[in-house]
mmCIF file with all atom_site columns, C-alpha atoms in Angstrom:
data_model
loop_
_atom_site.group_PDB
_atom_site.id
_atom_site.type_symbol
_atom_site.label_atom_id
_atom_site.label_alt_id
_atom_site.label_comp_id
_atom_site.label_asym_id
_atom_site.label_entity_id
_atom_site.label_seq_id
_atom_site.pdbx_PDB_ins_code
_atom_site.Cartn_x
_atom_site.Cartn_y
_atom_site.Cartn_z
_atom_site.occupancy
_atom_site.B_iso_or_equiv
_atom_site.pdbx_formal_charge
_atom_site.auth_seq_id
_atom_site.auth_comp_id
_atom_site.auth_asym_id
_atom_site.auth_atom_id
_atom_site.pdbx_PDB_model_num
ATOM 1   C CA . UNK A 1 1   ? 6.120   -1.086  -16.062 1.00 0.00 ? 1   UNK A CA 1
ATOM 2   C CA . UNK A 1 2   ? 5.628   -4.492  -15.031 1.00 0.00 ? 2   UNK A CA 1
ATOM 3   C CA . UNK A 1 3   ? 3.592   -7.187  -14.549 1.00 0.00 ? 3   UNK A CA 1
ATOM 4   C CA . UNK A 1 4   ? 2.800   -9.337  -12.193 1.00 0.00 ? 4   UNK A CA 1
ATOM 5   C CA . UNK A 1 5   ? 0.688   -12.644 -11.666 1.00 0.00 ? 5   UNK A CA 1
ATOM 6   C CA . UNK A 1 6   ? -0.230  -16.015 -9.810  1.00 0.00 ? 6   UNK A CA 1
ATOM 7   C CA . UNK A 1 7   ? -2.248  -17.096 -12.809 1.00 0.00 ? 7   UNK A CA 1
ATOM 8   C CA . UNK A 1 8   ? -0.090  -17.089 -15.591 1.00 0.00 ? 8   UNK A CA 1
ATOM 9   C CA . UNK A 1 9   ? -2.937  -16.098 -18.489 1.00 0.00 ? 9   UNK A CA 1
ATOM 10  C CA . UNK A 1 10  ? -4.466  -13.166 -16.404 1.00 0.00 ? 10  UNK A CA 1
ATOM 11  C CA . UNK A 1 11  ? -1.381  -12.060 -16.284 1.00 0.00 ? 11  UNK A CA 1
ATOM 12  C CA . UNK A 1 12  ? -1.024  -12.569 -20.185 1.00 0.00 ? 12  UNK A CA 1
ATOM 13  C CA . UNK A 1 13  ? -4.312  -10.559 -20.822 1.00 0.00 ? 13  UNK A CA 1
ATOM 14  C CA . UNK A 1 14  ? -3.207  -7.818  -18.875 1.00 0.00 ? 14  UNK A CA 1
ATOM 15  C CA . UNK A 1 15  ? 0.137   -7.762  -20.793 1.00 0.00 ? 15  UNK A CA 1
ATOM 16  C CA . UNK A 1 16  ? -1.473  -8.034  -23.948 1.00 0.00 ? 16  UNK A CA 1
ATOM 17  C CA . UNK A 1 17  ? -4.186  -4.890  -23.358 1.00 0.00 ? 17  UNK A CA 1
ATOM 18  C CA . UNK A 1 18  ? -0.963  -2.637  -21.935 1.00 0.00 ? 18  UNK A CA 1
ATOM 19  C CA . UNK A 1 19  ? 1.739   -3.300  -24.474 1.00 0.00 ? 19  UNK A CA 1
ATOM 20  C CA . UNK A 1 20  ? 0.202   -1.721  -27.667 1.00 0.00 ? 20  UNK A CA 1
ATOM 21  C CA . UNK A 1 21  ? -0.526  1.094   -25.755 1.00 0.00 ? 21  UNK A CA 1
ATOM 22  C CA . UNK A 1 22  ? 3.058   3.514   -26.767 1.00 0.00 ? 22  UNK A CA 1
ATOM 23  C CA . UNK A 1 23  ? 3.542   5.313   -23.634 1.00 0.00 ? 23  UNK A CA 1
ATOM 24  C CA . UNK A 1 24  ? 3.983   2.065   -21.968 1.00 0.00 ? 24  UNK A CA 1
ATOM 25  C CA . UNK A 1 25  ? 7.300   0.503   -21.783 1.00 0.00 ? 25  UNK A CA 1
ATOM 26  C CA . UNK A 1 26  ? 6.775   -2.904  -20.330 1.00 0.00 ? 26  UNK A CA 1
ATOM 27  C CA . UNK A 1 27  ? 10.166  -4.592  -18.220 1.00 0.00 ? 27  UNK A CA 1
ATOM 28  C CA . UNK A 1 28  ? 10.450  -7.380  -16.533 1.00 0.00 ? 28  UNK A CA 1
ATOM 29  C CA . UNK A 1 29  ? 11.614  -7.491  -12.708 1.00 0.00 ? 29  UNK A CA 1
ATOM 30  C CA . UNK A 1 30  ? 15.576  -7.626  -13.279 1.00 0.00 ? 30  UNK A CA 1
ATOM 31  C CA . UNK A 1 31  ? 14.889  -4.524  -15.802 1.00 0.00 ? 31  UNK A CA 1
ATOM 32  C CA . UNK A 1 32  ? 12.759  -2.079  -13.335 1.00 0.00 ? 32  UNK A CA 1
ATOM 33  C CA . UNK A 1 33  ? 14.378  1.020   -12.358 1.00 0.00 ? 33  UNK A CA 1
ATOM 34  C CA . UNK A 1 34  ? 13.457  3.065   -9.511  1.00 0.00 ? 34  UNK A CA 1
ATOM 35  C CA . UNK A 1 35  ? 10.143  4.797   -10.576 1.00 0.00 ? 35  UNK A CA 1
ATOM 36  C CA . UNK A 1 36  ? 9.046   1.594   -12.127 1.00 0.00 ? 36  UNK A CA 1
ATOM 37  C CA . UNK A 1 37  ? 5.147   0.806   -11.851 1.00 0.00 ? 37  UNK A CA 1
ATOM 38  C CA . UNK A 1 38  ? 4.024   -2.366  -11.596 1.00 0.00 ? 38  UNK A CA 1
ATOM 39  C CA . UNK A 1 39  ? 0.349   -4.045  -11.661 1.00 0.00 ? 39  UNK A CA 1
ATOM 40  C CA . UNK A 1 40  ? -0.534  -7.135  -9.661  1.00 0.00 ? 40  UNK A CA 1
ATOM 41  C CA . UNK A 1 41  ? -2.786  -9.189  -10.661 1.00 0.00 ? 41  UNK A CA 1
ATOM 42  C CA . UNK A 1 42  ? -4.818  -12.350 -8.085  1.00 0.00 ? 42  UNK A CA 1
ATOM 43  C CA . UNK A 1 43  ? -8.105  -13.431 -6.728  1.00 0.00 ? 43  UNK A CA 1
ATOM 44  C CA . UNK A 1 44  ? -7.169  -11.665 -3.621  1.00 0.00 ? 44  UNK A CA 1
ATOM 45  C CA . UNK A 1 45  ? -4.406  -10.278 -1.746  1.00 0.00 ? 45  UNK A CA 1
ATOM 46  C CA . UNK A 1 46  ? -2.118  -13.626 -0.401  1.00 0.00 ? 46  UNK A CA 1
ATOM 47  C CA . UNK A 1 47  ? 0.486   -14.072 1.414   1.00 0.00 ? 47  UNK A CA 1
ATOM 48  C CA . UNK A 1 48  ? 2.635   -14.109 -2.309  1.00 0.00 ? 48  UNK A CA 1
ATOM 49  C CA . UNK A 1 49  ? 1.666   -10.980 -3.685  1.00 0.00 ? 49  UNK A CA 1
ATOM 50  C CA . UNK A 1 50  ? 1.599   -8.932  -0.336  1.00 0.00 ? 50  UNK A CA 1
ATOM 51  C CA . UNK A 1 51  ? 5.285   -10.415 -0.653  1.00 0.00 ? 51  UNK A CA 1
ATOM 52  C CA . UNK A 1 52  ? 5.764   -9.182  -3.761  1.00 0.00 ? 52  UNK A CA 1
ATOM 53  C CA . UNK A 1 53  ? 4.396   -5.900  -3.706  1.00 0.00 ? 53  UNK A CA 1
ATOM 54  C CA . UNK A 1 54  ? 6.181   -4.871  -0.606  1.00 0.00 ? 54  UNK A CA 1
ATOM 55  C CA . UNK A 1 55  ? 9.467   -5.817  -2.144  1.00 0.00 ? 55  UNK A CA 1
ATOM 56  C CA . UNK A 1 56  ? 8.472   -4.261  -5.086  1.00 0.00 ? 56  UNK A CA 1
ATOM 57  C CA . UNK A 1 57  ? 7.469   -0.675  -3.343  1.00 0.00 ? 57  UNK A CA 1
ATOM 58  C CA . UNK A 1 58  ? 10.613  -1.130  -1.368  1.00 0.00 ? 58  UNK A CA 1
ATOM 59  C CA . UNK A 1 59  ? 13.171  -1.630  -4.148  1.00 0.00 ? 59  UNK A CA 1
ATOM 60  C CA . UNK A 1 60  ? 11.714  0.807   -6.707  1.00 0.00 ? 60  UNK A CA 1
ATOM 61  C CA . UNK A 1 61  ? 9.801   3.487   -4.463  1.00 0.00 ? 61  UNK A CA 1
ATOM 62  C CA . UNK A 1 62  ? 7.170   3.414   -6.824  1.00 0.00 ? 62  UNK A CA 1
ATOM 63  C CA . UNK A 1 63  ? 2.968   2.763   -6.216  1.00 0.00 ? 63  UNK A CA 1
ATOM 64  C CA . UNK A 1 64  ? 1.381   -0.346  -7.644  1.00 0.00 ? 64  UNK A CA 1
ATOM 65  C CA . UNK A 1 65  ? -2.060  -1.061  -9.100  1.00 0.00 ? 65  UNK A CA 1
ATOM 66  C CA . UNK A 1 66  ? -3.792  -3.686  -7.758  1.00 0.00 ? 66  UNK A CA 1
ATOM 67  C CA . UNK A 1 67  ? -6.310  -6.073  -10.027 1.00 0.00 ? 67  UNK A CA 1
ATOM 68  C CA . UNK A 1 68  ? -7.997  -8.181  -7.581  1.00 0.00 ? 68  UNK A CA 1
ATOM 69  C CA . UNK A 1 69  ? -11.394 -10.099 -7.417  1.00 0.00 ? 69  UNK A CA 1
ATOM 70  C CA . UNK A 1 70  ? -12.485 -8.830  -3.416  1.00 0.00 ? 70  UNK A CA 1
ATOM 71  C CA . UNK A 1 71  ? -10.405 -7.428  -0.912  1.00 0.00 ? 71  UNK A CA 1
ATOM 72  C CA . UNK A 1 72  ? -11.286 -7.897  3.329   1.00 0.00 ? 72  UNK A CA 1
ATOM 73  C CA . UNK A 1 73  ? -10.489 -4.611  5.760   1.00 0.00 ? 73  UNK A CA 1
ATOM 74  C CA . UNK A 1 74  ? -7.484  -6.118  6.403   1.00 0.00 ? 74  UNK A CA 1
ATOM 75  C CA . UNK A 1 75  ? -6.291  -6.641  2.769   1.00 0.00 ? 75  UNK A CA 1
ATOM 76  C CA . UNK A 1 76  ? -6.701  -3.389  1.639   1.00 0.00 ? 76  UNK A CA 1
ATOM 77  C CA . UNK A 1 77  ? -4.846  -1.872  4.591   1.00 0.00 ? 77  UNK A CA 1
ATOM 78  C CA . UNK A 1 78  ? -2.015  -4.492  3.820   1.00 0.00 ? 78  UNK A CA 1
ATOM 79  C CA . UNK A 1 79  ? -2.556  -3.146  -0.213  1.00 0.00 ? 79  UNK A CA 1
ATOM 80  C CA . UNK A 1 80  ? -2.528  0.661   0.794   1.00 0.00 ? 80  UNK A CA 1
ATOM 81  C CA . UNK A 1 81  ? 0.919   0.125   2.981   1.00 0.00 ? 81  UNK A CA 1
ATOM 82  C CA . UNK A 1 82  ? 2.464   -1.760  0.812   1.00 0.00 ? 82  UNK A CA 1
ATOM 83  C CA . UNK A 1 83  ? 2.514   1.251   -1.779  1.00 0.00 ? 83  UNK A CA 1
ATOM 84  C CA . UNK A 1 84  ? -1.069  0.414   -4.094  1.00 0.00 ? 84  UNK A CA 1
ATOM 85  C CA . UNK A 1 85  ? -2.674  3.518   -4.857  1.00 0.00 ? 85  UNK A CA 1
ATOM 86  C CA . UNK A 1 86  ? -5.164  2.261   -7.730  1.00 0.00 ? 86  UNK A CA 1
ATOM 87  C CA . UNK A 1 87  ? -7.335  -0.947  -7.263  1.00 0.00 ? 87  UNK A CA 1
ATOM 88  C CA . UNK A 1 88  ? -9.107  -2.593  -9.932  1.00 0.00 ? 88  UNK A CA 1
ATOM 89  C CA . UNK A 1 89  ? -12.140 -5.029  -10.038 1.00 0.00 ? 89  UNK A CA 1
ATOM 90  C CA . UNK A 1 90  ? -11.488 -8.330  -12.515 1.00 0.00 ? 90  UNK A CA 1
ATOM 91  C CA . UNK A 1 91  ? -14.329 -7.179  -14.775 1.00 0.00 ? 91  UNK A CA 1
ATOM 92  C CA . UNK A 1 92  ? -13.296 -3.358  -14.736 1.00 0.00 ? 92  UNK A CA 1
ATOM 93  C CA . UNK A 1 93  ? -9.752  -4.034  -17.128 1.00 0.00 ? 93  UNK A CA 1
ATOM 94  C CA . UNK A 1 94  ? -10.503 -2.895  -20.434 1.00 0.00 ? 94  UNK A CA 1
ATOM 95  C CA . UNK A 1 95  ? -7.522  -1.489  -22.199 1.00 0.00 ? 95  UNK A CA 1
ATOM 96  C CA . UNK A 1 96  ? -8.400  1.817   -21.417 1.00 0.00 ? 96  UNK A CA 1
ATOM 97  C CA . UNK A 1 97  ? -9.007  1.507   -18.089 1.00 0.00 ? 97  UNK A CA 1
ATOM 98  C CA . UNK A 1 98  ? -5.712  -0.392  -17.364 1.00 0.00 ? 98  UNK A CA 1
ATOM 99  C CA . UNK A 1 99  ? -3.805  2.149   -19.103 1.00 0.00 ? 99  UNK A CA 1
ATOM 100 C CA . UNK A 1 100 ? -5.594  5.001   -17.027 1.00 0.00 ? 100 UNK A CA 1
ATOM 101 C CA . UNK A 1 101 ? -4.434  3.304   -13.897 1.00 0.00 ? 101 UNK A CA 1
ATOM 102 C CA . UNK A 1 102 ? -0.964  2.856   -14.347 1.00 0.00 ? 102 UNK A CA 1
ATOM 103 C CA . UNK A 1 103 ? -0.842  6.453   -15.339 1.00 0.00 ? 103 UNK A CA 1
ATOM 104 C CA . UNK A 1 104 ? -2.615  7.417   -11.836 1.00 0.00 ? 104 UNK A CA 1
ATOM 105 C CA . UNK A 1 105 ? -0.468  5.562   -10.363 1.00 0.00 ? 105 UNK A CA 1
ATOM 106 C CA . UNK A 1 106 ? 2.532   6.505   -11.985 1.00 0.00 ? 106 UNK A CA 1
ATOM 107 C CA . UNK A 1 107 ? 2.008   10.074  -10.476 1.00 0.00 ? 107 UNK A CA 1
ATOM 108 C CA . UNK A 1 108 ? 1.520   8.904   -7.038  1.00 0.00 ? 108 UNK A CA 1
ATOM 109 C CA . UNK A 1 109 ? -1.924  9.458   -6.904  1.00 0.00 ? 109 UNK A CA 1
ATOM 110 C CA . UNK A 1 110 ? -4.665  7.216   -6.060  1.00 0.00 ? 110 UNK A CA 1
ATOM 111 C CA . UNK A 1 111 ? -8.213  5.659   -7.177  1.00 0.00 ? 111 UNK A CA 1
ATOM 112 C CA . UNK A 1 112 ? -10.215 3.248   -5.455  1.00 0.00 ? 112 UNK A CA 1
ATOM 113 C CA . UNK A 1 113 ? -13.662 1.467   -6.271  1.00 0.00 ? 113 UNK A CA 1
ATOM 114 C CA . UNK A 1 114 ? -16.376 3.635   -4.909  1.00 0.00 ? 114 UNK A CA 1
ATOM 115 C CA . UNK A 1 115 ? -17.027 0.689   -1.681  1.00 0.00 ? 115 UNK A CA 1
ATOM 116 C CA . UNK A 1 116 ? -13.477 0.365   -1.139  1.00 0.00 ? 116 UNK A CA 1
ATOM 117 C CA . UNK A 1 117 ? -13.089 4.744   -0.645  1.00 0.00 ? 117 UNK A CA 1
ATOM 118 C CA . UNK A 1 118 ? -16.056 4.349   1.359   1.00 0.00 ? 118 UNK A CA 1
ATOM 119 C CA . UNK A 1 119 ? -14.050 2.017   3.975   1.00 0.00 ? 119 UNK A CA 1
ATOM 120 C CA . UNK A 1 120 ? -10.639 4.479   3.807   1.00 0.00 ? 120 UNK A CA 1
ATOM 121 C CA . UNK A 1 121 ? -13.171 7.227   4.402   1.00 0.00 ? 121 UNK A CA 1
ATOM 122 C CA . UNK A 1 122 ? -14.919 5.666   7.222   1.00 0.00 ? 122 UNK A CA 1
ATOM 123 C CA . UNK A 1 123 ? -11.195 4.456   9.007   1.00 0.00 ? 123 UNK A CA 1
ATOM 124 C CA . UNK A 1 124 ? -10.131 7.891   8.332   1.00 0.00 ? 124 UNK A CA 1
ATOM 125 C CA . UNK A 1 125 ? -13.062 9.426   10.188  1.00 0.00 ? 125 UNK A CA 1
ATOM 126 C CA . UNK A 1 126 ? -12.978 6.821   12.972  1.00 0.00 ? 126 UNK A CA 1
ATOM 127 C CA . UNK A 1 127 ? -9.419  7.701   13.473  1.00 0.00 ? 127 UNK A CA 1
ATOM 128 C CA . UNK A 1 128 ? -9.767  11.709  13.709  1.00 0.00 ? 128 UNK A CA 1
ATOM 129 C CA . UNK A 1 129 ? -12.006 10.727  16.610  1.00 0.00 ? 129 UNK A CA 1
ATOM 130 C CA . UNK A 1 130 ? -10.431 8.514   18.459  1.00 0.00 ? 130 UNK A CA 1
ATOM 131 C CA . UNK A 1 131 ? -7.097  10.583  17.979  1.00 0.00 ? 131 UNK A CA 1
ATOM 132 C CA . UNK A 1 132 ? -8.286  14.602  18.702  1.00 0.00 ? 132 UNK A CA 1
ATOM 133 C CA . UNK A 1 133 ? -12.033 13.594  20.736  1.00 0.00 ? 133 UNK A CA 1
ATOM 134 C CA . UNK A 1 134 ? -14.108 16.704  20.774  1.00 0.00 ? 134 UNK A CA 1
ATOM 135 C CA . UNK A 1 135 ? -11.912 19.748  21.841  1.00 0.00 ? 135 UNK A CA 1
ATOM 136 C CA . UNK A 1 136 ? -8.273  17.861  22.112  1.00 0.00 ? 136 UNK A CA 1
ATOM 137 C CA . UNK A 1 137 ? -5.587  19.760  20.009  1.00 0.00 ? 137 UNK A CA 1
ATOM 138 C CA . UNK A 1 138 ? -3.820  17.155  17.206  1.00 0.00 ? 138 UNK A CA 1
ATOM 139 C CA . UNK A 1 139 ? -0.568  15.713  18.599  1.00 0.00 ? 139 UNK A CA 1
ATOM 140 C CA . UNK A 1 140 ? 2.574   17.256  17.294  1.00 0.00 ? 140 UNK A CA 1
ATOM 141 C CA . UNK A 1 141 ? 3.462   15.855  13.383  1.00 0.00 ? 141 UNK A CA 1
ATOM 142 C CA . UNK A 1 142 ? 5.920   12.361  13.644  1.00 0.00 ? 142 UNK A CA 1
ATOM 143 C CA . UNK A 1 143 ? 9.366   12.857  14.288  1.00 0.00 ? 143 UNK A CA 1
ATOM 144 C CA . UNK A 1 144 ? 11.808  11.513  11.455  1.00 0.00 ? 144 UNK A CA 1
ATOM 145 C CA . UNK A 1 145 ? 12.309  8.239   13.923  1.00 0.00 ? 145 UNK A CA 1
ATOM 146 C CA . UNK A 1 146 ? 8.895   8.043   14.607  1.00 0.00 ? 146 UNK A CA 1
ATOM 147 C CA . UNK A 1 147 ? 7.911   8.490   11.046  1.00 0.00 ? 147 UNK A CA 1
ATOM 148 C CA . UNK A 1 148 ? 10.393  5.427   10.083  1.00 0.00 ? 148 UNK A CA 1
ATOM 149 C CA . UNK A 1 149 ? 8.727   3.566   12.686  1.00 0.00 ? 149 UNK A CA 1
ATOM 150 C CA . UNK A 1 150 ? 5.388   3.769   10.933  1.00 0.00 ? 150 UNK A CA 1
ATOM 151 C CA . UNK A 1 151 ? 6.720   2.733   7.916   1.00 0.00 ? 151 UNK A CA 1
ATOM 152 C CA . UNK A 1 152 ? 8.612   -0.283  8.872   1.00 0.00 ? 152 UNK A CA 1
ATOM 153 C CA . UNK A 1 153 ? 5.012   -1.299  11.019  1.00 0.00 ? 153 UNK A CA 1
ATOM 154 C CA . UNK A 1 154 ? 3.104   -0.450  7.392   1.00 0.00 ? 154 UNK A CA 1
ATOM 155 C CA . UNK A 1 155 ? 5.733   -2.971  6.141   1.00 0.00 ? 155 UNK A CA 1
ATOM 156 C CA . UNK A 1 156 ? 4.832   -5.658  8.440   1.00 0.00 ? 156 UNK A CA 1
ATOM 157 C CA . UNK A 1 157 ? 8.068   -5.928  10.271  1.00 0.00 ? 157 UNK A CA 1
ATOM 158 C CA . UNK A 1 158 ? 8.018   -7.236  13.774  1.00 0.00 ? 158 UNK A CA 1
ATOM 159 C CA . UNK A 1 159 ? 9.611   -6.302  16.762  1.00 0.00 ? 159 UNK A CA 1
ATOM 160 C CA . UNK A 1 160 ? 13.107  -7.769  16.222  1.00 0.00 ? 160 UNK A CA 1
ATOM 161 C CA . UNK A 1 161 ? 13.287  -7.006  12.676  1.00 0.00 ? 161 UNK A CA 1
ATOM 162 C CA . UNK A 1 162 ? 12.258  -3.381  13.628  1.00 0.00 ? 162 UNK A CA 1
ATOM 163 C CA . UNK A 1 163 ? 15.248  -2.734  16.416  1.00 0.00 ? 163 UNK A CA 1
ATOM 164 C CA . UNK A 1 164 ? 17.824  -4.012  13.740  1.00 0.00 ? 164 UNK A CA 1
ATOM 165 C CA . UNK A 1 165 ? 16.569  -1.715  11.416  1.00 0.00 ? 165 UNK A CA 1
ATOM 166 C CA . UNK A 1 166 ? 16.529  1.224   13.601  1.00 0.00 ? 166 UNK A CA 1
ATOM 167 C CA . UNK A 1 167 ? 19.504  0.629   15.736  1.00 0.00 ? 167 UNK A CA 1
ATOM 168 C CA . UNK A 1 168 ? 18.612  -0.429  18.904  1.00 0.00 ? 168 UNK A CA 1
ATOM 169 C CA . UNK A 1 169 ? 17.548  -3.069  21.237  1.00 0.00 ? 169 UNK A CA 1
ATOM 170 C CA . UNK A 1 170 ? 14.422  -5.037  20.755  1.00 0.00 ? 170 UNK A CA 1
ATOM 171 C CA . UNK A 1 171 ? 13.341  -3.549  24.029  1.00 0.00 ? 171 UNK A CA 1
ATOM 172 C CA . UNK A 1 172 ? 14.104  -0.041  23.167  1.00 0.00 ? 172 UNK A CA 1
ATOM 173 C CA . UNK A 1 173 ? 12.242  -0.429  19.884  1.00 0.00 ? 173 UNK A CA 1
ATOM 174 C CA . UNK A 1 174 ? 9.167   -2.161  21.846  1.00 0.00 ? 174 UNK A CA 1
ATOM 175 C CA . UNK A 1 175 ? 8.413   0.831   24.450  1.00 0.00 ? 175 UNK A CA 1
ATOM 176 C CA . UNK A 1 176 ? 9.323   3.370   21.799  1.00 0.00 ? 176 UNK A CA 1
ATOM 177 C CA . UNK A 1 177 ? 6.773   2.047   19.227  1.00 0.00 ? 177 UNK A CA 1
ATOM 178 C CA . UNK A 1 178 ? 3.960   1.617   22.315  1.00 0.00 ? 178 UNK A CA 1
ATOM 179 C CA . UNK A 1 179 ? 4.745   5.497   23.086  1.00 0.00 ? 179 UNK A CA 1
ATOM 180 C CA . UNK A 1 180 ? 4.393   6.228   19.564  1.00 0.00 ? 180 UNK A CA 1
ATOM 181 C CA . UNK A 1 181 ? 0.920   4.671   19.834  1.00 0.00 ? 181 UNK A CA 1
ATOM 182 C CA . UNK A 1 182 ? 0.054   6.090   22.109  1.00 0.00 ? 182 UNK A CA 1
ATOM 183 C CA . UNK A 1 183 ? 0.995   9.287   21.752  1.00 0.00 ? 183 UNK A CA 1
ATOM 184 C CA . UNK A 1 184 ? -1.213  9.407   18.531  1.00 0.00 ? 184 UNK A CA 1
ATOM 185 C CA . UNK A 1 185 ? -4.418  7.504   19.663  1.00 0.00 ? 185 UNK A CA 1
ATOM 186 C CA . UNK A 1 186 ? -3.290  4.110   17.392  1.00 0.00 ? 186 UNK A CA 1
ATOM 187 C CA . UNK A 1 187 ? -5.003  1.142   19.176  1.00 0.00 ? 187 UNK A CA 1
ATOM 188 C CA . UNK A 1 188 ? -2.649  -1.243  16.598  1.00 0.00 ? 188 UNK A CA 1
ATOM 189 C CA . UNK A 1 189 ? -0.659  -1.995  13.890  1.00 0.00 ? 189 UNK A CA 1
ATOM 190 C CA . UNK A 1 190 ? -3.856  -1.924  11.400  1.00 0.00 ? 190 UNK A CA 1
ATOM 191 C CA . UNK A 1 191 ? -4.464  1.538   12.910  1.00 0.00 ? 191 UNK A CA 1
ATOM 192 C CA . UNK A 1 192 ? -0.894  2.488   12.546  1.00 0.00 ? 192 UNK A CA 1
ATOM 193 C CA . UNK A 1 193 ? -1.599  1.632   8.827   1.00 0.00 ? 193 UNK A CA 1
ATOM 194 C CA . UNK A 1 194 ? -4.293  3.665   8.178   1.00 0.00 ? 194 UNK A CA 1
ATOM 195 C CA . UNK A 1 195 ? -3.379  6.746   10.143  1.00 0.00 ? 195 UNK A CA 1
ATOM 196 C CA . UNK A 1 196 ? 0.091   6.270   8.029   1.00 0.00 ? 196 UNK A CA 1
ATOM 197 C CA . UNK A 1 197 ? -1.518  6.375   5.030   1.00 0.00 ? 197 UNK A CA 1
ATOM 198 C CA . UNK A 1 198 ? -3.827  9.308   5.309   1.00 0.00 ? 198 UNK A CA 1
ATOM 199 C CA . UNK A 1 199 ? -1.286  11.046  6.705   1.00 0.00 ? 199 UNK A CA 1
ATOM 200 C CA . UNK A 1 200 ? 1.153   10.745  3.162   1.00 0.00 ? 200 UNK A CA 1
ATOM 201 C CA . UNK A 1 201 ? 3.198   8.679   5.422   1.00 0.00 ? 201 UNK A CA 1
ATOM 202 C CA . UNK A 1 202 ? 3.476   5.563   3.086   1.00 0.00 ? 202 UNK A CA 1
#
């Protein structure tokens, strides 16, 4: 695993609770294979770590844990598509606790502070709403395209960035993601995010 940090001795605490642990092999960034977990630690989620933790999801495929003093809506969303699946108060990383979340992460599977759940559960409600209504039958699951589509949105690409990706023009890309929308009941990209991520999407 690695770690990562803008302050330079939270970083070395967190380092210094994981390494004794011996089913923890700690690497730094030029050293991570695919699989490779990595914890991030900052006073919130800037524009540096979102950076990093992207890059990171995208070059190893692996989920992140996330130490962090507060996190807004938007934050978390950018957290949860940017492949964090366990976040962690400042005063909640003991030894123990640290070394539990790297393991949860390090099967894919998630753990959130009991407020933070409470605002994926409330999205994810929201969203089943304004997606099926009442009586309306679920659209059909994402095609393969459609499913890339989501993921490059989750990874904050823009329009451009998005038709280069997927191999066509930046018009093309622009009606096809706005159908995609659509055709799901996504009102924007943070929605996109969300329904992406409680779908297994990301």
């Amino acid at each position: 695993m690695t770690v990562h940090s803008t302050d330079p001795l939270s970083g070395a605490g967190v380092t210094h609770r994981l390494e004794h642990h011996p089913d923890v092999r700690m690497v730094d960034d030029a050293s991570a294979v695919p699989g490779t977990v990595a914890v991030f630690v900052a006073d919130t989620l800037d524009n540096t770590t979102s950076v990093r933790l992207h890059r990171h999801g995208r070059t190893t495929g692996a989920c992140s844990v996330l130490v962090v003093r507060q996190l807004t809506d938007s934050e978390l969303l950018e957290a949860l598509a940017a492949r964090v699946r366990v976040v962690l108060r400042h005063h909640d990383t003991s030894a123990e606790r640290l070394h539990q979340a790297v393991r949860t992460a390090s099967r894919g599977h998630g753990d959130l502070p009991p407020d933070l759940l409470g605002r994926v559960l409330e999205w994810s409600a929201a969203l089943s709403l304004s997606r099926h209504g009442a009586t309306a039958a679920p659209p059909d699951a994402p095609s393969s395209w459609e499913v890339t589509a989501l993921r490059l949105l989750a990874d904050g690409l823009g329009t451009e960035e998005m038709a280069r990706t997927l191999g066509c023009s930046t018009r093309t890309a622009k009606k096809r993601v706005s159908a995609l929308l659509d055709r799901l009941g996504l009102r924007n990209r943070a929605h996109a995010v969300a329904y992406a991520w409680r779908e297994g999407l990301i």
